Amino acid sequence: MNEHVQTLTTEPLFNPLSPDFIKNPYPAYERLRDTDPMHVTAFGAFLASRHAEASLVLRDKRFGKDFVERSKRRYGPDIMQEPIFRSMSHWMLQQDPPDHTRLRGLVVKAFTARRVEDMRPRIQQVVDQTIDAIFDHRHMDLIEDFAFRLPVTIICDMLGIPEEHREMFYKGSRDGGRILDPVPMTKDEIAQANMGNAMAKMYFEQLFELRRKNPGEDLTTQLVQAEEDGSKLSNEELTANIILLFGAGHETTVNLIGNGLLALHRNPDQLAILKADPSLMPNAIEEFLRYDSSVQLTGRVALEDIEDLGGKRIPKGESVLCLLGSANRDPAVYPDHPESLDVRRPNVRPLSFGGGIHHCLGAQLARIEAEIAIATLLRRIPDLRLDDADNPQWRPTFVLRGLKELPASW
């Protein structure tokens, strides 16, 4: 009886869409790590909040994505008739080998370290143009006017999206993150996601036509040619994965730049260190990734019975959600004040880009974009101040953690 009363009177350990949690999930993570490191949520998934279990699940072959079965278990047998779910089932992010291996193999060349390194001058040019355009206003929203434009421009470059089509992407809405959250979507939310998916599909089908007629040096041309080969890529896979690359290619980087700038301005001592020694920037980016990850969670499904993971038995078919944001602050891995920002912190290896076969394809690109964006901003607008560093507006999603806006003046 006592236990029952207690569960009724206390907050659930994991309530990821509550405003307090979205504002600051880290105290809840600490409670999870200390009291129930393999917590079972209200909707039946296991939550890995410590670094040891989370990093193991990401790399262990006994876990996979199993997207279709997982979605049916959650929403019922007809869920794959919803266009958004059908589209997501073709994302390489949601695939297991051999399909995952085949799809990733088609795009991996575009993201090699060498290719990305070669993009530095272009990234620098876009950042400088963005600052030039706004400099005399003495005020901007660091998300919409700054952080957003760079990764959208670069992914448009990579996908061969013509200049004259880009305005709609700059003005585009940023409310797509909800489909990734671990709390089931309502009918209305699914309908809205279907609508967004239909619009994206319509645009990219026009782009495919354009690139069939006028091939370029871009990723879309490469994938259209693979689709014509037939054995490599179906039309549905082509469309779904271009939508994935476009979304993944900017969403998380916008958040990395925004969350990093907020963290710096909330920690003026760290901001001063970085301004005094710009060579610390690559390490600072790793620390921003660790300190406030733009992706807070990624999941896997047990492909067989797992007898013991953090003291719990995981039956085949059950989901394990890896709390990347929590693992990144685990004192077992970061014994020296894991809750504080330290741009000089040694051995930072955040789990923010996931791990194993699904390790983020664009990790190196995101790092370089954030590095150039933040370094250039500090150098060119050294007296920039946030209008309100204490109460910024967070987006109401949990998996993709980022700000709605971040007004600043100089």
CSV table of N, CA and C in Angstrom, one decimal, residues 222-345:
chain,number,residue,atom,x,y,z
A,222,GLN,N,23.7,12.0,-57.4
A,222,GLN,CA,24.3,10.7,-57.1
A,222,GLN,C,23.2,9.6,-56.8
A,223,LEU,N,22.3,10.1,-56.0
A,223,LEU,CA,21.2,9.2,-55.5
A,223,LEU,C,20.2,8.9,-56.6
A,224,VAL,N,19.9,9.9,-57.4
A,224,VAL,CA,19.0,9.7,-58.6
A,224,VAL,C,19.6,8.6,-59.5
A,225,GLN,N,20.9,8.7,-59.7
A,225,GLN,CA,21.6,7.7,-60.6
A,225,GLN,C,21.6,6.3,-60.0
A,226,ALA,N,21.7,6.2,-58.6
A,226,ALA,CA,21.6,4.9,-58.0
A,226,ALA,C,20.2,4.4,-58.1
A,227,GLU,N,19.2,5.3,-58.1
A,227,GLU,CA,17.8,4.8,-58.2
A,227,GLU,C,17.6,4.3,-59.6
A,228,GLU,N,18.2,4.9,-60.6
A,228,GLU,CA,18.0,4.4,-62.0
A,228,GLU,C,18.7,3.1,-62.2
A,229,ASP,N,19.7,2.8,-61.4
A,229,ASP,CA,20.3,1.5,-61.4
A,229,ASP,C,19.4,0.4,-60.9
A,230,GLY,N,18.4,0.8,-60.0
A,230,GLY,CA,17.3,-0.1,-59.7
A,230,GLY,C,17.7,-1.0,-58.5
A,231,SER,N,18.8,-1.6,-58.6
A,231,SER,CA,19.2,-2.6,-57.5
A,231,SER,C,19.6,-1.9,-56.2
A,232,LYS,N,20.0,-0.6,-56.4
A,232,LYS,CA,20.6,0.1,-55.2
A,232,LYS,C,19.6,0.9,-54.4
A,233,LEU,N,18.5,1.4,-55.0
A,233,LEU,CA,17.6,2.3,-54.3
A,233,LEU,C,16.3,2.4,-55.0
A,234,SER,N,15.2,2.2,-54.2
A,234,SER,CA,13.9,2.4,-54.8
A,234,SER,C,13.5,3.8,-54.7
A,235,ASN,N,12.4,4.2,-55.4
A,235,ASN,CA,12.0,5.6,-55.4
A,235,ASN,C,11.6,6.1,-54.0
A,236,GLU,N,10.9,5.2,-53.3
A,236,GLU,CA,10.4,5.5,-52.0
A,236,GLU,C,11.6,5.7,-51.0
A,237,GLU,N,12.7,4.9,-51.2
A,237,GLU,CA,13.9,5.1,-50.4
A,237,GLU,C,14.6,6.4,-50.7
A,238,LEU,N,14.6,6.7,-52.0
A,238,LEU,CA,15.3,7.9,-52.5
A,238,LEU,C,14.7,9.1,-51.8
A,239,THR,N,13.3,9.2,-51.9
A,239,THR,CA,12.6,10.3,-51.3
A,239,THR,C,12.8,10.4,-49.8
A,240,ALA,N,12.6,9.3,-49.1
A,240,ALA,CA,12.7,9.3,-47.7
A,240,ALA,C,14.1,9.7,-47.2
A,241,ASN,N,15.1,9.2,-47.9
A,241,ASN,CA,16.5,9.5,-47.4
A,241,ASN,C,17.0,10.9,-47.7
A,242,ILE,N,16.4,11.5,-48.8
A,242,ILE,CA,16.7,12.9,-49.1
A,242,ILE,C,16.1,13.8,-48.0
A,243,ILE,N,14.8,13.4,-47.6
A,243,ILE,CA,14.2,14.2,-46.5
A,243,ILE,C,14.9,14.0,-45.2
A,244,LEU,N,15.4,12.8,-45.0
A,244,LEU,CA,16.2,12.6,-43.8
A,244,LEU,C,17.5,13.4,-43.8
A,245,LEU,N,18.2,13.4,-44.9
A,245,LEU,CA,19.5,14.1,-45.0
A,245,LEU,C,19.3,15.6,-44.9
A,246,PHE,N,18.2,16.1,-45.4
A,246,PHE,CA,17.9,17.5,-45.3
A,246,PHE,C,17.7,17.9,-43.9
A,247,GLY,N,16.8,17.1,-43.2
A,247,GLY,CA,16.5,17.4,-41.8
A,247,GLY,C,17.7,17.2,-40.9
A,248,ALA,N,18.3,16.1,-41.0
A,248,ALA,CA,19.4,15.8,-40.1
A,248,ALA,C,20.6,16.7,-40.4
A,249,GLY,N,20.7,17.2,-41.7
A,249,GLY,CA,21.8,18.0,-42.1
A,249,GLY,C,21.7,19.4,-41.5
A,250,HIS,N,20.6,19.8,-40.9
A,250,HIS,CA,20.7,21.2,-40.3
A,250,HIS,C,20.1,21.2,-38.9
A,251,GLU,N,19.0,20.5,-38.6
A,251,GLU,CA,18.3,20.6,-37.3
A,251,GLU,C,19.3,20.6,-36.1
A,252,THR,N,20.1,19.5,-36.1
A,252,THR,CA,21.0,19.3,-34.9
A,252,THR,C,22.1,20.3,-34.8
A,253,THR,N,22.6,20.8,-36.0
A,253,THR,CA,23.7,21.7,-36.0
A,253,THR,C,23.2,23.1,-35.5
A,254,VAL,N,22.0,23.5,-35.9
A,254,VAL,CA,21.4,24.7,-35.4
A,254,VAL,C,21.4,24.7,-33.9
A,255,ASN,N,21.0,23.5,-33.4
A,255,ASN,CA,20.9,23.4,-31.9
A,255,ASN,C,22.3,23.4,-31.3
A,256,LEU,N,23.2,22.8,-31.9
A,256,LEU,CA,24.6,22.7,-31.4
A,256,LEU,C,25.1,24.2,-31.2
A,257,ILE,N,24.9,25.0,-32.3
A,257,ILE,CA,25.4,26.4,-32.2
A,257,ILE,C,24.7,27.2,-31.2
A,258,GLY,N,23.3,27.0,-31.2
A,258,GLY,CA,22.5,27.8,-30.2
A,258,GLY,C,22.8,27.4,-28.8
A,259,ASN,N,22.8,26.1,-28.5
A,259,ASN,CA,23.0,25.6,-27.1
A,259,ASN,C,24.4,26.0,-26.7
A,260,GLY,N,25.4,25.9,-27.6
A,260,GLY,CA,26.8,26.3,-27.3
A,260,GLY,C,26.9,27.8,-26.9
A,261,LEU,N,26.3,28.6,-27.7
A,261,LEU,CA,26.3,30.1,-27.4
A,261,LEU,C,25.6,30.4,-26.1
A,262,LEU,N,24.5,29.7,-25.8
A,262,LEU,CA,23.8,30.0,-24.6
A,262,LEU,C,24.7,29.6,-23.4
A,263,ALA,N,25.3,28.4,-23.5
A,263,ALA,CA,26.2,27.9,-22.4
A,263,ALA,C,27.3,28.8,-22.2
A,264,LEU,N,27.9,29.4,-23.2
A,264,LEU,CA,29.0,30.3,-23.1
A,264,LEU,C,28.6,31.6,-22.3
A,265,HIS,N,27.5,32.1,-22.8
A,265,HIS,CA,27.0,33.4,-22.2
A,265,HIS,C,26.5,33.2,-20.7
A,266,ARG,N,26.1,32.0,-20.4
A,266,ARG,CA,25.7,31.7,-19.0
A,266,ARG,C,27.0,31.4,-18.1
A,267,ASN,N,28.1,31.2,-18.8
A,267,ASN,CA,29.4,30.9,-18.1
A,267,ASN,C,30.5,31.9,-18.6
A,268,PRO,N,30.3,33.2,-18.1
A,268,PRO,CA,31.2,34.3,-18.7
A,268,PRO,C,32.7,34.0,-18.5
A,269,ASP,N,33.1,33.2,-17.5
A,269,ASP,CA,34.5,32.9,-17.3
A,269,ASP,C,35.0,32.0,-18.5
A,270,GLN,N,34.1,31.1,-18.9
A,270,GLN,CA,34.5,30.2,-20.1
A,270,GLN,C,34.5,31.0,-21.4
A,271,LEU,N,33.6,31.9,-21.5
A,271,LEU,CA,33.6,32.8,-22.7
A,271,LEU,C,34.9,33.6,-22.8
A,272,ALA,N,35.3,34.1,-21.6
A,272,ALA,CA,36.6,34.9,-21.6
A,272,ALA,C,37.8,34.0,-22.0
A,273,ILE,N,37.8,32.8,-21.4
A,273,ILE,CA,38.9,31.9,-21.8
A,273,ILE,C,39.0,31.6,-23.3
A,274,LEU,N,37.8,31.4,-23.9
A,274,LEU,CA,37.8,31.1,-25.3
A,274,LEU,C,38.1,32.3,-26.2
A,275,LYS,N,37.7,33.5,-25.7
A,275,LYS,CA,38.1,34.7,-26.5
A,275,LYS,C,39.6,34.9,-26.4
A,276,ALA,N,40.1,34.6,-25.2
A,276,ALA,CA,41.6,34.8,-25.1
A,276,ALA,C,42.4,33.8,-25.8
A,277,ASP,N,41.9,32.6,-26.0
A,277,ASP,CA,42.6,31.5,-26.7
A,277,ASP,C,41.7,30.8,-27.7
A,278,PRO,N,41.6,31.4,-28.9
A,278,PRO,CA,40.7,30.7,-29.9
A,278,PRO,C,41.1,29.3,-30.3
A,279,SER,N,42.4,28.9,-30.0
A,279,SER,CA,42.8,27.6,-30.4
A,279,SER,C,42.1,26.5,-29.6
A,280,LEU,N,41.4,26.9,-28.5
A,280,LEU,CA,40.6,26.0,-27.7
A,280,LEU,C,39.3,25.6,-28.4
A,281,MET,N,39.0,26.2,-29.5
A,281,MET,CA,37.6,26.1,-30.1
A,281,MET,C,37.3,24.6,-30.4
A,282,PRO,N,38.1,23.8,-31.0
A,282,PRO,CA,37.7,22.4,-31.3
A,282,PRO,C,37.4,21.6,-30.0
A,283,ASN,N,38.2,21.9,-29.0
A,283,ASN,CA,37.9,21.2,-27.7
A,283,ASN,C,36.6,21.7,-27.1
A,284,ALA,N,36.4,23.0,-27.3
A,284,ALA,CA,35.1,23.7,-26.7
A,284,ALA,C,33.9,23.0,-27.4
A,285,ILE,N,34.0,22.8,-28.7
A,285,ILE,CA,32.8,22.2,-29.4
A,285,ILE,C,32.5,20.8,-28.8
A,286,GLU,N,33.5,20.0,-28.5
A,286,GLU,CA,33.3,18.7,-27.9
A,286,GLU,C,32.6,18.9,-26.5
A,287,GLU,N,33.0,19.9,-25.8
A,287,GLU,CA,32.4,20.2,-24.5
A,287,GLU,C,31.0,20.7,-24.6
A,288,PHE,N,30.7,21.5,-25.6
A,288,PHE,CA,29.3,21.9,-25.9
A,288,PHE,C,28.4,20.7,-26.2
A,289,LEU,N,29.0,19.8,-27.0
A,289,LEU,CA,28.2,18.6,-27.3
A,289,LEU,C,27.9,17.8,-26.1
A,290,ARG,N,28.9,17.7,-25.2
A,290,ARG,CA,28.8,16.9,-23.9
A,290,ARG,C,27.8,17.6,-23.0
A,291,TYR,N,28.0,18.9,-22.8
A,291,TYR,CA,27.3,19.7,-21.8
A,291,TYR,C,25.8,19.8,-22.0
A,292,ASP,N,25.4,20.0,-23.3
A,292,ASP,CA,24.0,20.2,-23.6
A,292,ASP,C,23.7,19.7,-25.0
A,293,SER,N,23.7,18.4,-25.1
A,293,SER,CA,23.6,17.7,-26.5
A,293,SER,C,22.4,18.1,-27.2
A,294,SER,N,22.5,18.4,-28.5
A,294,SER,CA,21.4,18.7,-29.4
A,294,SER,C,20.5,17.5,-29.6
A,295,VAL,N,21.0,16.3,-29.5
A,295,VAL,CA,20.2,15.1,-29.5
A,295,VAL,C,20.3,14.4,-28.1
A,296,GLN,N,19.1,14.3,-27.5
A,296,GLN,CA,19.2,13.9,-26.1
A,296,GLN,C,19.0,12.4,-26.0
A,297,LEU,N,18.4,11.7,-27.0
A,297,LEU,CA,18.1,10.3,-26.8
A,297,LEU,C,18.1,9.6,-28.2
A,298,THR,N,18.5,8.4,-28.2
A,298,THR,CA,18.4,7.5,-29.3
A,298,THR,C,18.0,6.1,-28.8
A,299,GLY,N,17.3,5.4,-29.6
A,299,GLY,CA,16.8,4.1,-29.1
A,299,GLY,C,17.2,2.9,-30.0
A,300,ARG,N,17.2,1.7,-29.3
A,300,ARG,CA,17.4,0.5,-30.0
A,300,ARG,C,16.4,-0.5,-29.5
A,301,VAL,N,16.2,-1.7,-30.2
A,301,VAL,CA,15.3,-2.7,-29.8
A,301,VAL,C,16.2,-4.0,-29.6
A,302,ALA,N,15.9,-4.7,-28.5
A,302,ALA,CA,16.6,-6.0,-28.3
A,302,ALA,C,16.2,-7.0,-29.3
A,303,LEU,N,17.2,-7.5,-30.1
A,303,LEU,CA,16.9,-8.5,-31.1
A,303,LEU,C,16.9,-9.9,-30.6
A,304,GLU,N,17.3,-10.1,-29.3
A,304,GLU,CA,17.2,-11.4,-28.6
A,304,GLU,C,17.0,-11.0,-27.1
A,305,ASP,N,16.7,-12.0,-26.3
A,305,ASP,CA,16.6,-11.8,-24.9
A,305,ASP,C,18.0,-11.4,-24.4
A,306,ILE,N,18.1,-10.3,-23.6
A,306,ILE,CA,19.3,-9.9,-22.9
A,306,ILE,C,19.2,-10.2,-21.4
A,307,GLU,N,20.0,-11.1,-20.9
A,307,GLU,CA,19.8,-11.6,-19.6
A,307,GLU,C,20.1,-10.5,-18.5
A,308,ASP,N,21.1,-9.6,-18.8
A,308,ASP,CA,21.4,-8.7,-17.7
A,308,ASP,C,22.0,-7.4,-18.4
A,309,LEU,N,21.2,-6.3,-18.3
A,309,LEU,CA,21.8,-5.0,-18.7
A,309,LEU,C,21.5,-4.1,-17.5
A,310,GLY,N,22.6,-3.7,-16.8
A,310,GLY,CA,22.4,-2.8,-15.7
A,310,GLY,C,21.4,-3.4,-14.6
A,311,GLY,N,21.5,-4.7,-14.5
A,311,GLY,CA,20.7,-5.3,-13.5
A,311,GLY,C,19.3,-5.7,-13.9
A,312,LYS,N,18.9,-5.4,-15.2
A,312,LYS,CA,17.6,-5.7,-15.6
A,312,LYS,C,17.6,-6.7,-16.8
A,313,ARG,N,16.6,-7.6,-16.9
A,313,ARG,CA,16.5,-8.5,-18.0
A,313,ARG,C,15.7,-7.8,-19.1
A,314,ILE,N,16.2,-7.8,-20.3
A,314,ILE,CA,15.5,-7.1,-21.4
A,314,ILE,C,15.0,-8.2,-22.4
A,315,PRO,N,13.7,-8.4,-22.4
A,315,PRO,CA,13.1,-9.4,-23.3
A,315,PRO,C,13.3,-9.0,-24.8
A,316,LYS,N,13.4,-9.9,-25.7
A,316,LYS,CA,13.5,-9.7,-27.1
A,316,LYS,C,12.3,-8.8,-27.5
A,317,GLY,N,12.5,-7.8,-28.4
A,317,GLY,CA,11.5,-7.0,-28.9
A,317,GLY,C,11.2,-5.7,-28.0
A,318,GLU,N,11.8,-5.6,-26.8
A,318,GLU,CA,11.6,-4.4,-26.0
A,318,GLU,C,12.6,-3.3,-26.4
A,319,SER,N,12.2,-2.1,-26.2
A,319,SER,CA,13.0,-0.9,-26.6
A,319,SER,C,13.9,-0.5,-25.4
A,320,VAL,N,15.1,-0.1,-25.7
A,320,VAL,CA,16.0,0.5,-24.8
A,320,VAL,C,16.3,1.9,-25.3
A,321,LEU,N,16.0,2.9,-24.5
A,321,LEU,CA,16.2,4.3,-24.9
A,321,LEU,C,17.5,4.8,-24.2
A,322,CYS,N,18.5,5.2,-25.0
A,322,CYS,CA,19.7,5.7,-24.5
A,322,CYS,C,19.7,7.2,-24.3
A,323,LEU,N,19.8,7.6,-23.0
A,323,LEU,CA,19.7,9.0,-22.7
A,323,LEU,C,21.1,9.6,-22.9
A,324,LEU,N,21.4,10.1,-24.1
A,324,LEU,CA,22.7,10.6,-24.4
A,324,LEU,C,23.1,11.8,-23.5
A,325,GLY,N,22.1,12.7,-23.3
A,325,GLY,CA,22.4,13.9,-22.5
A,325,GLY,C,22.7,13.5,-21.1
A,326,SER,N,22.2,12.4,-20.6
A,326,SER,CA,22.5,11.9,-19.2
A,326,SER,C,23.9,11.2,-19.2
A,327,ALA,N,24.1,10.3,-20.2
A,327,ALA,CA,25.4,9.6,-20.2
A,327,ALA,C,26.6,10.6,-20.3
A,328,ASN,N,26.4,11.7,-21.0
A,328,ASN,CA,27.4,12.8,-21.2
A,328,ASN,C,27.8,13.5,-19.9
A,329,ARG,N,26.9,13.3,-18.9
A,329,ARG,CA,27.2,14.0,-17.6
A,329,ARG,C,27.4,12.9,-16.5
A,330,ASP,N,27.7,11.7,-16.9
A,330,ASP,CA,27.9,10.6,-15.9
A,330,ASP,C,29.2,10.8,-15.2
A,331,PRO,N,29.2,11.0,-13.8
A,331,PRO,CA,30.4,11.2,-13.1
A,331,PRO,C,31.4,10.0,-13.2
A,332,ALA,N,30.9,8.8,-13.6
A,332,ALA,CA,31.8,7.7,-13.8
A,332,ALA,C,32.8,7.9,-14.9
A,333,VAL,N,32.4,8.7,-15.9
A,333,VAL,CA,33.2,9.0,-17.0
A,333,VAL,C,33.9,10.4,-16.9
A,334,TYR,N,33.1,11.3,-16.3
A,334,TYR,CA,33.6,12.7,-16.2
A,334,TYR,C,33.6,13.1,-14.7
A,335,PRO,N,34.6,12.6,-13.9
A,335,PRO,CA,34.6,12.7,-12.5
A,335,PRO,C,34.7,14.2,-12.0
A,336,ASP,N,35.2,15.0,-12.9
A,336,ASP,CA,35.5,16.4,-12.5
A,336,ASP,C,34.4,17.3,-12.8
A,337,HIS,N,33.5,17.5,-11.9
A,337,HIS,CA,32.3,18.5,-12.0
A,337,HIS,C,31.6,18.3,-13.4
A,338,PRO,N,31.0,17.1,-13.6
A,338,PRO,CA,30.3,16.9,-14.9
A,338,PRO,C,29.2,17.9,-15.2
A,339,GLU,N,28.7,18.5,-14.2
A,339,GLU,CA,27.6,19.5,-14.4
A,339,GLU,C,28.0,20.8,-14.8
A,340,SER,N,29.4,21.1,-14.8
A,340,SER,CA,29.8,22.4,-15.2
A,340,SER,C,30.5,22.4,-16.6
A,341,LEU,N,30.4,23.6,-17.2
A,341,LEU,CA,31.0,23.8,-18.5
A,341,LEU,C,32.5,24.1,-18.4
A,342,ASP,N,33.3,23.4,-19.1
A,342,ASP,CA,34.8,23.6,-19.0
A,342,ASP,C,35.4,23.4,-20.4
A,343,VAL,N,35.7,24.5,-21.1
A,343,VAL,CA,36.1,24.4,-22.4
A,343,VAL,C,37.5,23.8,-22.5
A,344,ARG,N,38.2,23.7,-21.4
A,344,ARG,CA,39.6,23.1,-21.4
A,344,ARG,C,39.5,21.6,-20.9
A,345,ARG,N,38.3,21.1,-20.7
A,345,ARG,CA,38.2,19.7,-20.1
A,345,ARG,C,38.9,18.7,-21.0
